[in-house]
Short mmCIF file of C-alpha atoms in Angstrom, two decimals:
data_model
loop_
_atom_site.label_atom_id
_atom_site.label_comp_id
_atom_site.label_asym_id
_atom_site.label_seq_id
_atom_site.Cartn_x
_atom_site.Cartn_y
_atom_site.Cartn_z
CA MET A 337 -0.12 -0.01 -0.13
CA LYS A 338 1.24 3.40 -0.80
CA ARG A 339 0.85 5.02 2.62
CA GLU A 340 3.02 2.19 4.32
CA LYS A 341 5.62 2.81 1.92
CA LEU A 342 5.59 6.55 2.22
CA ALA A 343 5.87 6.27 6.05
CA LYS A 344 8.74 3.87 5.82
CA SER A 345 10.77 5.88 3.39
CA TYR A 346 10.54 8.89 6.12
CA ARG A 347 10.54 6.95 9.33
CA VAL A 348 13.62 7.62 11.66
CA GLU A 349 14.07 4.67 13.88
CA ASP A 350 17.64 5.60 15.34
CA GLY A 351 18.17 9.27 15.66
CA LYS A 352 21.85 9.04 16.21
CA ASP A 353 22.85 9.46 12.83
CA PHE A 354 19.98 11.41 11.40
CA ARG A 355 20.62 14.63 9.83
CA LEU A 356 18.03 16.70 8.08
CA LYS A 357 20.30 18.10 5.72
CA ASP A 358 20.71 14.62 4.04
CA TYR A 359 17.03 14.84 2.78
CA ASP A 360 16.04 16.55 -0.24
CA PRO A 361 13.22 19.10 0.45
CA ALA A 362 11.88 19.11 -3.06
CA ASP A 363 11.44 15.02 -2.70
CA THR A 364 7.74 14.25 -3.65
CA ASP A 365 8.24 10.50 -3.42
CA GLY A 366 6.09 9.80 -6.40
CA TRP A 367 3.11 12.25 -5.75
CA HIS A 368 3.14 13.89 -9.24
CA SER A 369 -0.01 16.07 -8.94
CA LYS A 370 -1.27 18.39 -6.25
CA GLU A 371 -4.78 16.67 -6.39
CA HIS A 372 -3.18 13.27 -5.87
CA ALA A 373 -1.22 14.69 -2.88
CA ASP A 374 -4.50 16.30 -1.55
CA GLU A 375 -6.22 13.03 -1.60
CA GLY A 376 -3.53 11.27 0.19
CA LEU A 377 -3.46 13.90 2.80
CA GLN A 378 -7.15 13.60 3.41
CA GLN A 379 -6.86 9.79 3.76
CA GLY A 380 -3.95 10.28 6.11
CA VAL A 381 -5.63 12.95 8.27
CA ALA A 382 -8.72 10.64 8.61
CA ARG A 383 -6.38 7.57 9.48
CA LEU A 384 -4.33 9.75 11.96
CA ALA A 385 -7.71 10.83 13.63
CA GLU A 386 -8.79 7.29 14.03
CA LEU A 387 -5.30 6.16 15.58
CA GLN A 388 -5.36 9.17 18.03
CA ASP A 389 -8.91 8.41 19.03
CA LYS A 390 -7.44 4.96 20.00
CA LEU A 391 -4.58 6.37 21.77
CA TYR A 392 -6.65 8.70 23.81
CA ALA A 393 -8.97 5.87 24.73
CA GLN A 394 -6.00 3.94 26.13
CA ASP A 395 -4.61 6.92 27.94
CA ARG A 396 -1.27 5.71 27.77
CA TRP A 397 0.40 7.19 24.80
CA ALA A 398 0.69 10.57 23.02
CA VAL A 399 1.71 11.52 19.37
CA LEU A 400 4.08 14.34 18.62
CA LEU A 401 4.09 15.60 14.88
CA ILE A 402 6.78 18.27 13.62
CA PHE A 403 5.97 19.76 10.38
CA GLN A 404 8.67 21.92 8.57
CA ALA A 405 7.86 24.21 5.89
CA TRP A 406 9.25 27.37 4.00
CA THR A 407 7.70 30.92 3.87
CA ARG A 408 7.92 32.94 0.59
CA ARG A 409 10.88 34.75 1.87
CA GLY A 410 12.77 31.54 2.23
CA ARG A 411 12.52 31.14 5.98
CA THR A 412 12.05 27.90 7.95
CA VAL A 413 8.97 27.46 9.79
CA LEU A 414 8.41 24.49 12.37
CA SER A 415 5.13 23.69 13.90
CA SER A 416 4.42 21.04 16.39
CA MET A 417 0.94 19.27 17.36
#
């Protein structure tokens, strides 16, 4: 399935040797159109909400998401949830 392949290609299991500079920010991992990416995003958001409900019900775990983006002026913006 595409979602699992996408997650695996960006998963960091051991942060010891991880360097963000080693990843190309222009990488689309096969998402060739905005419409296709938007559809995948909506599916991912729905799945994340489902999993978060399960975690909340267990009252044992939490999820930290960090997003990095660029502004029009070329500055980095970090957002966490």
